[in-house]
């Protein structure tokens, strides 16, 4: 038995005709950067998310970087986030010379614990950067309320949660700015790197659009110091096809996620906890077990791949050594990082395969 961790091949086979045609159109046009497909994709993404503007860019990391740049985050500023996320979330803060200030996570949802945010706010705090981890939106109402009180901005790192809902609104449209990633293994993935920024603020959208094109407002007129952060036209072409089927895939992901949870109900495995006012797209289906190494080797021996998101919280990473954190500073993140592991997950996971994965676990 060999089950893929994420079945991207099966997805490609499903949409192959349309994707190949879209890519061929780009190749024929000789227009590889920008163009109609990119503009159309931005319109479709804005429509899907419900936000006024979607700006596509080169990756989820650059989406976060561009958002912080657009807000003018710089040396001396502080941005609040969690230590239990992918490195990119905090990396971009440091790249701009600012300081990531970590707040521990909630033990059930693994998202930032809103009760612990206020005590970390100082006069230097410029933004809150919550992550909607594993595909479930963070407690955005509580987070937005705190931001409003202190007059600071909120950026949702929705790199894992595009397609999820929160009180009938879509992830990435829940705060001042939302960011997502189209890395191939994300819920909506392209065939290379890609990302997008979402906002209802037209001025901010314009600025982000300039920043990702070297701060250019007219050709060779540079208003800001920017980056090369554009999305390739070929990636836009792939996304235009996949976006058409995405809502259906979100539904399938939810069904598969909920089915795992149901099948694992009577074990001592801790399954994902999704709050009743929101949905998860299960970018990862992550469980917690006490004997992780043993469980992983047992599954791997049976041809079942696993992953660990994430084995080391960010405050203990060497690259953040200058921040001065130590073991014990974020107890929940540390505990969860020792127990968490992800199971194969994709909208195309067979019931039969899922049953054999569960059988190995029980
Ligand atoms: C994937 C991911 C990113 C970065 O996205 P890339 O497209 O790989 O640059 C940032 N934050 C989180 C939470 C992610 O999962």
Tab-separated table of C-alpha atoms and ligand atoms in Angstrom:
chain	number	residue	atom	x	y	z
A	1	UNK	CA	0.000	0.000	0.000
A	2	UNK	CA	1.301	3.468	-0.866
A	3	UNK	CA	-0.951	6.400	-0.036
A	4	UNK	CA	0.217	9.869	-1.143
A	5	UNK	CA	0.379	12.497	1.635
A	6	UNK	CA	-1.394	14.947	-0.675
A	7	UNK	CA	-2.731	13.585	-3.937
A	8	UNK	CA	-1.731	16.328	-6.382
A	9	UNK	CA	-1.394	13.921	-9.280
A	10	UNK	CA	-4.953	12.761	-9.052
A	11	UNK	CA	-6.120	16.345	-8.958
A	12	UNK	CA	-4.099	17.159	-12.087
A	13	UNK	CA	-5.559	14.162	-13.933
A	14	UNK	CA	-9.015	15.420	-13.043
A	15	UNK	CA	-8.477	18.903	-14.536
A	16	UNK	CA	-5.687	18.062	-17.010
A	17	UNK	CA	-7.481	19.035	-20.202
A	18	UNK	CA	-8.384	22.491	-18.987
A	19	UNK	CA	-5.082	23.154	-17.244
A	20	UNK	CA	-3.035	22.079	-20.270
A	21	UNK	CA	-5.130	24.301	-22.509
A	22	UNK	CA	-4.746	27.305	-20.208
A	23	UNK	CA	-0.978	26.814	-19.983
A	24	UNK	CA	-0.714	26.379	-23.759
A	25	UNK	CA	-2.515	29.708	-24.207
A	26	UNK	CA	0.100	31.428	-22.074
A	27	UNK	CA	2.934	29.786	-23.999
A	28	UNK	CA	1.374	30.799	-27.311
A	29	UNK	CA	0.835	34.383	-26.188
A	30	UNK	CA	4.515	34.909	-25.242
A	31	UNK	CA	3.153	36.976	-22.359
A	32	UNK	CA	4.662	35.312	-19.307
A	33	UNK	CA	4.377	38.053	-16.708
A	34	UNK	CA	1.136	39.941	-16.075
A	35	UNK	CA	-1.590	40.155	-18.677
A	36	UNK	CA	-5.286	39.358	-18.779
A	37	UNK	CA	-5.124	36.076	-16.934
A	38	UNK	CA	-3.512	37.706	-13.916
A	39	UNK	CA	-6.141	40.470	-13.874
A	40	UNK	CA	-8.945	37.954	-14.287
A	41	UNK	CA	-7.571	35.802	-11.481
A	42	UNK	CA	-7.478	38.809	-9.159
A	43	UNK	CA	-11.117	39.540	-9.944
A	44	UNK	CA	-12.147	35.933	-9.349
A	45	UNK	CA	-10.191	35.709	-6.097
A	46	UNK	CA	-11.719	38.932	-4.787
A	47	UNK	CA	-15.161	37.607	-5.677
A	48	UNK	CA	-14.490	34.272	-3.977
A	49	UNK	CA	-13.177	35.857	-0.786
A	50	UNK	CA	-15.750	38.624	-0.633
A	51	UNK	CA	-13.056	41.276	-0.259
A	52	UNK	CA	-12.879	44.325	-2.509
A	53	UNK	CA	-9.362	43.674	-3.711
A	54	UNK	CA	-7.165	40.655	-4.284
A	55	UNK	CA	-3.571	41.218	-5.360
A	56	UNK	CA	-1.679	38.152	-6.533
A	57	UNK	CA	2.032	37.845	-5.817
A	58	UNK	CA	4.992	35.498	-5.867
A	59	UNK	CA	4.359	33.514	-2.656
A	60	UNK	CA	2.618	33.470	0.687
A	61	UNK	CA	5.823	34.702	2.273
A	62	UNK	CA	5.898	37.693	-0.080
A	63	UNK	CA	2.193	38.311	0.560
A	64	UNK	CA	3.049	38.701	4.264
A	65	UNK	CA	6.156	40.766	3.522
A	66	UNK	CA	4.262	43.090	1.158
A	67	UNK	CA	1.493	43.554	3.731
A	68	UNK	CA	3.959	44.571	6.429
A	69	UNK	CA	5.765	46.855	3.966
A	70	UNK	CA	2.468	48.468	2.976
A	71	UNK	CA	1.744	49.198	6.637
A	72	UNK	CA	5.185	50.796	6.936
A	73	UNK	CA	6.517	48.267	9.477
A	74	UNK	CA	10.159	49.082	10.116
A	75	UNK	CA	13.079	48.959	12.492
A	76	UNK	CA	11.948	49.308	16.100
A	77	UNK	CA	8.369	48.211	15.472
A	78	UNK	CA	6.831	45.150	17.094
A	79	UNK	CA	4.432	42.689	15.499
A	80	UNK	CA	2.537	40.180	17.610
A	81	UNK	CA	2.219	36.602	16.365
A	82	UNK	CA	2.573	33.033	17.689
A	83	UNK	CA	5.601	30.773	17.906
A	84	UNK	CA	3.540	27.848	16.559
A	85	UNK	CA	3.526	28.460	12.818
A	86	UNK	CA	5.622	28.100	9.703
A	87	UNK	CA	8.833	30.126	9.852
A	88	UNK	CA	7.700	32.611	7.172
A	89	UNK	CA	5.207	34.334	9.475
A	90	UNK	CA	7.908	35.634	11.805
A	91	UNK	CA	10.745	35.708	9.282
A	92	UNK	CA	9.227	38.582	7.304
A	93	UNK	CA	8.913	40.685	10.456
A	94	UNK	CA	12.631	40.323	11.147
A	95	UNK	CA	13.500	40.951	7.487
A	96	UNK	CA	12.030	44.438	7.876
A	97	UNK	CA	14.092	45.073	10.998
A	98	UNK	CA	11.062	44.784	13.262
A	99	UNK	CA	10.609	42.417	16.215
A	100	UNK	CA	8.218	39.484	16.372
A	101	UNK	CA	6.603	39.350	19.795
A	102	UNK	CA	5.251	35.887	20.485
A	103	UNK	CA	2.011	35.040	22.249
A	104	UNK	CA	1.167	31.457	23.178
A	105	UNK	CA	-1.535	29.442	21.430
A	106	UNK	CA	-4.834	28.026	22.599
A	107	UNK	CA	-4.435	24.350	23.418
A	108	UNK	CA	-7.556	23.301	21.540
A	109	UNK	CA	-7.420	25.277	18.297
A	110	UNK	CA	-3.617	25.868	18.129
A	111	UNK	CA	-4.357	29.467	17.111
A	112	UNK	CA	-3.240	32.558	19.037
A	113	UNK	CA	-4.831	32.842	22.475
A	114	UNK	CA	-6.583	36.227	22.360
A	115	UNK	CA	-6.591	36.435	26.170
A	116	UNK	CA	-2.803	36.641	26.151
A	117	UNK	CA	-2.414	39.381	23.512
A	118	UNK	CA	-3.036	42.587	25.478
A	119	UNK	CA	-0.281	42.010	28.013
A	120	UNK	CA	2.216	41.985	25.109
A	121	UNK	CA	1.143	45.268	23.551
A	122	UNK	CA	3.577	48.152	23.947
A	123	UNK	CA	3.857	51.598	22.382
A	124	UNK	CA	5.909	49.964	19.611
A	125	UNK	CA	3.276	47.408	18.623
A	126	UNK	CA	2.184	48.142	15.071
A	127	UNK	CA	0.258	45.043	14.042
A	128	UNK	CA	-1.234	41.736	15.095
A	129	UNK	CA	-0.399	38.817	12.823
A	130	UNK	CA	-2.559	35.833	13.803
A	131	UNK	CA	-2.300	32.574	11.855
A	132	UNK	CA	-5.329	30.524	10.874
A	133	UNK	CA	-3.456	27.302	11.488
A	134	UNK	CA	-4.217	24.010	9.755
A	135	UNK	CA	-7.081	25.741	7.961
A	136	UNK	CA	-9.187	27.032	10.851
A	137	UNK	CA	-9.603	30.825	11.193
A	138	UNK	CA	-8.234	32.353	14.396
A	139	UNK	CA	-10.525	34.211	16.856
A	140	UNK	CA	-10.714	37.199	14.542
A	141	UNK	CA	-13.480	39.147	16.326
A	142	UNK	CA	-11.562	39.201	19.608
A	143	UNK	CA	-8.340	40.012	17.746
A	144	UNK	CA	-9.894	42.844	15.728
A	145	UNK	CA	-11.412	44.296	18.867
A	146	UNK	CA	-8.038	44.459	20.614
A	147	UNK	CA	-6.480	46.030	17.505
A	148	UNK	CA	-9.193	48.658	17.402
A	149	UNK	CA	-8.677	49.534	21.061
A	150	UNK	CA	-4.955	50.166	20.483
A	151	UNK	CA	-5.335	51.530	16.956
A	152	UNK	CA	-3.140	48.912	15.331
A	153	UNK	CA	-3.634	46.785	12.214
A	154	UNK	CA	-4.463	43.115	11.804
A	155	UNK	CA	-3.020	40.862	9.118
A	156	UNK	CA	-4.426	37.350	8.975
A	157	UNK	CA	-1.877	34.749	7.888
A	158	UNK	CA	-4.383	32.697	5.932
A	159	UNK	CA	-1.731	30.713	4.066
A	160	UNK	CA	-3.401	27.505	5.260
A	161	UNK	CA	-7.000	28.637	5.509
A	162	UNK	CA	-8.109	29.942	2.113
A	163	UNK	CA	-11.647	28.665	1.607
A	164	UNK	CA	-12.457	28.405	5.329
A	165	UNK	CA	-15.304	30.406	6.834
A	166	UNK	CA	-15.744	32.391	10.032
A	167	UNK	CA	-19.267	33.511	10.950
A	168	UNK	CA	-20.302	33.357	7.276
A	169	UNK	CA	-17.325	35.358	6.056
A	170	UNK	CA	-14.349	33.923	4.257
A	171	UNK	CA	-10.860	33.613	5.672
A	172	UNK	CA	-8.542	36.324	4.272
A	173	UNK	CA	-11.448	38.787	4.446
A	174	UNK	CA	-11.659	38.952	8.219
A	175	UNK	CA	-9.320	41.851	9.031
A	176	UNK	CA	-7.460	44.819	7.499
A	177	UNK	CA	-5.370	42.487	5.373
A	178	UNK	CA	-5.461	38.755	4.666
A	179	UNK	CA	-2.660	36.767	3.056
A	180	UNK	CA	-2.652	33.375	1.438
A	181	UNK	CA	-0.250	31.027	-0.306
A	182	UNK	CA	-0.682	29.026	-3.486
A	183	UNK	CA	2.267	26.729	-2.764
A	184	UNK	CA	1.373	23.431	-4.475
A	185	UNK	CA	0.393	21.604	-1.273
A	186	UNK	CA	-1.833	24.362	0.134
A	187	UNK	CA	-5.598	23.956	-0.181
A	188	UNK	CA	-5.559	26.060	-3.374
A	189	UNK	CA	-2.171	25.420	-4.927
A	190	UNK	CA	-0.545	26.307	-8.235
A	191	UNK	CA	2.350	24.546	-9.963
A	192	UNK	CA	5.126	26.608	-8.480
A	193	UNK	CA	5.164	29.422	-5.939
A	194	UNK	CA	2.338	31.904	-5.621
A	195	UNK	CA	0.330	33.913	-3.129
A	196	UNK	CA	-2.217	36.680	-2.697
A	197	UNK	CA	-3.078	39.627	-0.484
A	198	UNK	CA	-6.701	40.577	0.241
A	199	UNK	CA	-8.029	43.883	1.530
A	200	UNK	CA	-11.049	46.154	1.431
A	201	UNK	CA	-8.825	49.238	1.558
A	202	UNK	CA	-8.332	50.487	-2.012
A	203	UNK	CA	-5.361	52.706	-1.122
A	204	UNK	CA	-3.581	49.864	0.593
A	205	UNK	CA	-4.319	47.625	-2.401
A	206	UNK	CA	-2.798	50.171	-4.762
A	207	UNK	CA	0.293	50.458	-2.607
A	208	UNK	CA	0.735	46.678	-2.423
A	209	UNK	CA	0.366	46.439	-6.176
A	210	UNK	CA	3.161	48.993	-6.602
A	211	UNK	CA	5.373	47.414	-3.947
A	212	UNK	CA	5.333	44.032	-5.678
A	213	UNK	CA	6.503	45.684	-8.867
A	214	UNK	CA	9.535	47.547	-7.492
A	215	UNK	CA	7.406	50.328	-6.040
A	216	UNK	CA	6.624	51.489	-9.537
A	217	UNK	CA	3.550	53.661	-10.137
A	218	UNK	CA	4.323	54.287	-13.794
A	219	UNK	CA	6.896	52.553	-15.913
A	220	UNK	CA	10.336	53.461	-14.531
A	221	UNK	CA	8.782	55.837	-11.987
A	222	UNK	CA	9.381	54.463	-8.509
A	223	UNK	CA	7.371	55.814	-5.628
A	224	UNK	CA	8.502	53.221	-3.073
A	225	UNK	CA	11.331	50.793	-2.472
A	226	UNK	CA	9.657	47.556	-3.490
A	227	UNK	CA	10.440	44.017	-4.536
A	228	UNK	CA	9.967	41.724	-7.517
A	229	UNK	CA	6.946	39.966	-6.092
A	230	UNK	CA	4.842	39.215	-9.154
A	231	UNK	CA	2.929	36.019	-9.875
A	232	UNK	CA	3.832	34.321	-13.193
A	233	UNK	CA	1.114	34.172	-15.814
A	234	UNK	CA	1.434	30.376	-16.055
A	235	UNK	CA	0.616	30.095	-12.359
A	236	UNK	CA	-2.363	32.404	-12.834
A	237	UNK	CA	-3.546	30.150	-15.658
A	238	UNK	CA	-3.363	27.054	-13.425
A	239	UNK	CA	-5.173	28.854	-10.606
A	240	UNK	CA	-7.953	30.053	-12.898
A	241	UNK	CA	-8.848	26.428	-13.592
A	242	UNK	CA	-8.410	25.163	-10.037
A	243	UNK	CA	-10.410	28.035	-8.534
A	244	UNK	CA	-13.469	26.930	-10.533
A	245	UNK	CA	-13.498	23.626	-8.658
A	246	UNK	CA	-12.154	24.900	-5.377
A	247	UNK	CA	-15.438	25.302	-3.497
A	248	UNK	CA	-16.232	21.698	-4.256
A	249	UNK	CA	-12.792	20.614	-3.053
A	250	UNK	CA	-13.307	22.587	0.152
A	251	UNK	CA	-16.491	20.600	0.731
A	252	UNK	CA	-14.671	17.327	0.106
A	253	UNK	CA	-11.843	18.348	2.437
A	254	UNK	CA	-14.334	19.097	5.168
A	255	UNK	CA	-16.062	15.759	4.701
A	256	UNK	CA	-12.780	13.868	4.838
A	257	UNK	CA	-11.596	15.843	7.880
A	258	UNK	CA	-14.827	15.234	9.734
A	259	UNK	CA	-14.758	11.565	8.783
A	260	UNK	CA	-11.269	11.167	10.302
A	261	UNK	CA	-12.510	12.809	13.483
A	262	UNK	CA	-15.512	10.520	13.667
A	263	UNK	CA	-13.475	7.372	13.041
A	264	UNK	CA	-10.924	8.344	15.708
A	265	UNK	CA	-13.544	9.401	18.234
A	266	UNK	CA	-13.199	6.490	20.631
A	267	UNK	CA	-9.423	6.533	20.886
A	268	UNK	CA	-7.148	8.625	23.096
A	269	UNK	CA	-5.861	10.453	20.027
A	270	UNK	CA	-6.594	14.190	20.185
A	271	UNK	CA	-8.342	15.184	16.960
A	272	UNK	CA	-8.720	18.732	15.550
A	273	UNK	CA	-11.146	20.942	17.444
A	274	UNK	CA	-13.052	23.274	15.133
A	275	UNK	CA	-15.202	25.933	16.791
A	276	UNK	CA	-18.879	25.878	15.870
A	277	UNK	CA	-18.922	29.378	14.318
A	278	UNK	CA	-16.260	28.547	11.711
A	279	UNK	CA	-15.048	25.875	9.342
A	280	UNK	CA	-11.645	24.418	8.603
A	281	UNK	CA	-10.253	23.536	5.192
A	282	UNK	CA	-7.955	21.022	6.892
A	283	UNK	CA	-4.824	22.202	5.115
A	284	UNK	CA	-3.400	19.643	7.499
A	285	UNK	CA	-5.291	17.002	9.385
A	286	UNK	CA	-3.192	17.086	12.530
A	287	UNK	CA	-3.654	14.855	15.541
A	288	UNK	CA	-1.882	14.678	18.885
A	289	UNK	CA	-0.423	11.507	20.328
A	290	UNK	CA	1.876	10.946	23.311
A	291	UNK	CA	4.093	8.393	21.537
A	292	UNK	CA	4.601	10.247	18.275
A	293	UNK	CA	7.820	8.593	17.095
A	294	UNK	CA	6.341	5.152	17.542
A	295	UNK	CA	3.101	6.040	15.752
A	296	UNK	CA	4.961	7.635	12.850
A	297	UNK	CA	7.249	4.652	12.338
A	298	UNK	CA	4.298	2.256	12.532
A	299	UNK	CA	2.383	4.200	9.856
A	300	UNK	CA	5.425	4.737	7.636
A	301	UNK	CA	6.173	0.996	7.673
A	302	UNK	CA	2.721	0.412	6.228
A	303	UNK	CA	3.346	2.904	3.397
A	304	UNK	CA	1.393	5.691	5.087
A	305	UNK	CA	3.289	8.982	4.936
A	306	UNK	CA	3.098	11.461	7.824
A	307	UNK	CA	4.498	14.907	8.565
A	308	UNK	CA	5.056	17.075	11.616
A	309	UNK	CA	3.828	20.669	11.487
A	310	UNK	CA	5.836	21.886	13.396
A	311	UNK	CA	8.434	20.045	15.480
A	312	UNK	CA	10.150	23.137	16.909
A	313	UNK	CA	8.343	26.310	17.966
A	314	UNK	CA	9.809	29.476	16.520
A	315	UNK	CA	11.005	30.992	19.803
A	316	UNK	CA	13.500	28.114	20.085
A	317	UNK	CA	14.860	28.446	16.538
A	318	UNK	CA	18.481	29.467	16.207
A	319	UNK	CA	17.651	32.300	13.790
A	320	UNK	CA	15.532	33.993	16.467
A	321	UNK	CA	18.171	33.603	19.155
A	322	UNK	CA	18.585	37.389	19.301
A	323	UNK	CA	15.042	37.672	20.653
A	324	UNK	CA	16.195	36.074	23.892
A	325	UNK	CA	13.441	33.519	24.392
A	326	UNK	CA	14.084	30.203	26.141
A	327	UNK	CA	12.515	26.817	26.688
A	328	UNK	CA	9.480	27.124	28.936
A	329	UNK	CA	8.429	30.552	27.637
A	330	UNK	CA	5.452	29.213	25.671
A	331	UNK	CA	4.273	26.075	27.374
A	332	UNK	CA	1.337	25.276	25.134
A	333	UNK	CA	3.261	25.690	21.888
A	334	UNK	CA	6.083	23.571	23.282
A	335	UNK	CA	3.780	20.810	24.465
A	336	UNK	CA	1.808	20.687	21.218
A	337	UNK	CA	4.956	20.666	19.077
A	338	UNK	CA	6.046	17.459	20.824
A	339	UNK	CA	2.760	15.626	20.213
A	340	UNK	CA	1.438	16.908	16.898
A	341	UNK	CA	1.540	14.948	13.627
A	342	UNK	CA	-0.313	15.211	10.330
A	343	UNK	CA	-2.068	12.453	8.405
A	344	UNK	CA	-2.529	12.171	4.625
A	345	UNK	CA	-5.129	14.686	3.531
A	346	UNK	CA	-6.489	15.742	0.166
A	347	UNK	CA	-9.905	16.188	-1.405
A	348	UNK	CA	-9.197	12.988	-3.321
A	349	UNK	CA	-8.346	10.718	-0.414
A	350	UNK	CA	-10.236	7.415	-0.877
A	351	UNK	CA	-12.512	6.224	1.904
A	352	UNK	CA	-10.765	2.876	1.610
A	353	UNK	CA	-7.339	4.448	2.100
A	354	UNK	CA	-8.643	6.545	4.953
A	355	UNK	CA	-9.995	3.418	6.624
A	356	UNK	CA	-6.603	1.720	6.417
A	357	UNK	CA	-4.875	4.786	7.879
A	358	UNK	CA	-7.318	4.825	10.778
A	359	UNK	CA	-6.948	1.070	11.281
A	360	UNK	CA	-3.187	1.473	11.734
A	361	UNK	CA	-3.782	4.224	14.268
A	362	UNK	CA	-6.270	2.435	16.480
B	1	LIG	C1	2.931	28.105	3.654
B	1	LIG	C2	2.880	29.135	4.681
B	1	LIG	C3	3.471	30.393	4.504
B	1	LIG	C4	4.360	30.738	3.345
B	1	LIG	O1	3.807	30.525	2.090
B	1	LIG	P1	4.796	30.300	0.832
B	1	LIG	O2	3.878	30.403	-0.347
B	1	LIG	O3	5.401	28.950	0.973
B	1	LIG	O4	5.804	31.381	0.852
B	1	LIG	C5	3.304	31.337	5.502
B	1	LIG	N1	2.598	31.073	6.615
B	1	LIG	C6	2.016	29.868	6.819
B	1	LIG	C7	1.211	29.662	8.055
B	1	LIG	C8	2.145	28.858	5.870
B	1	LIG	O5	1.578	27.674	6.095
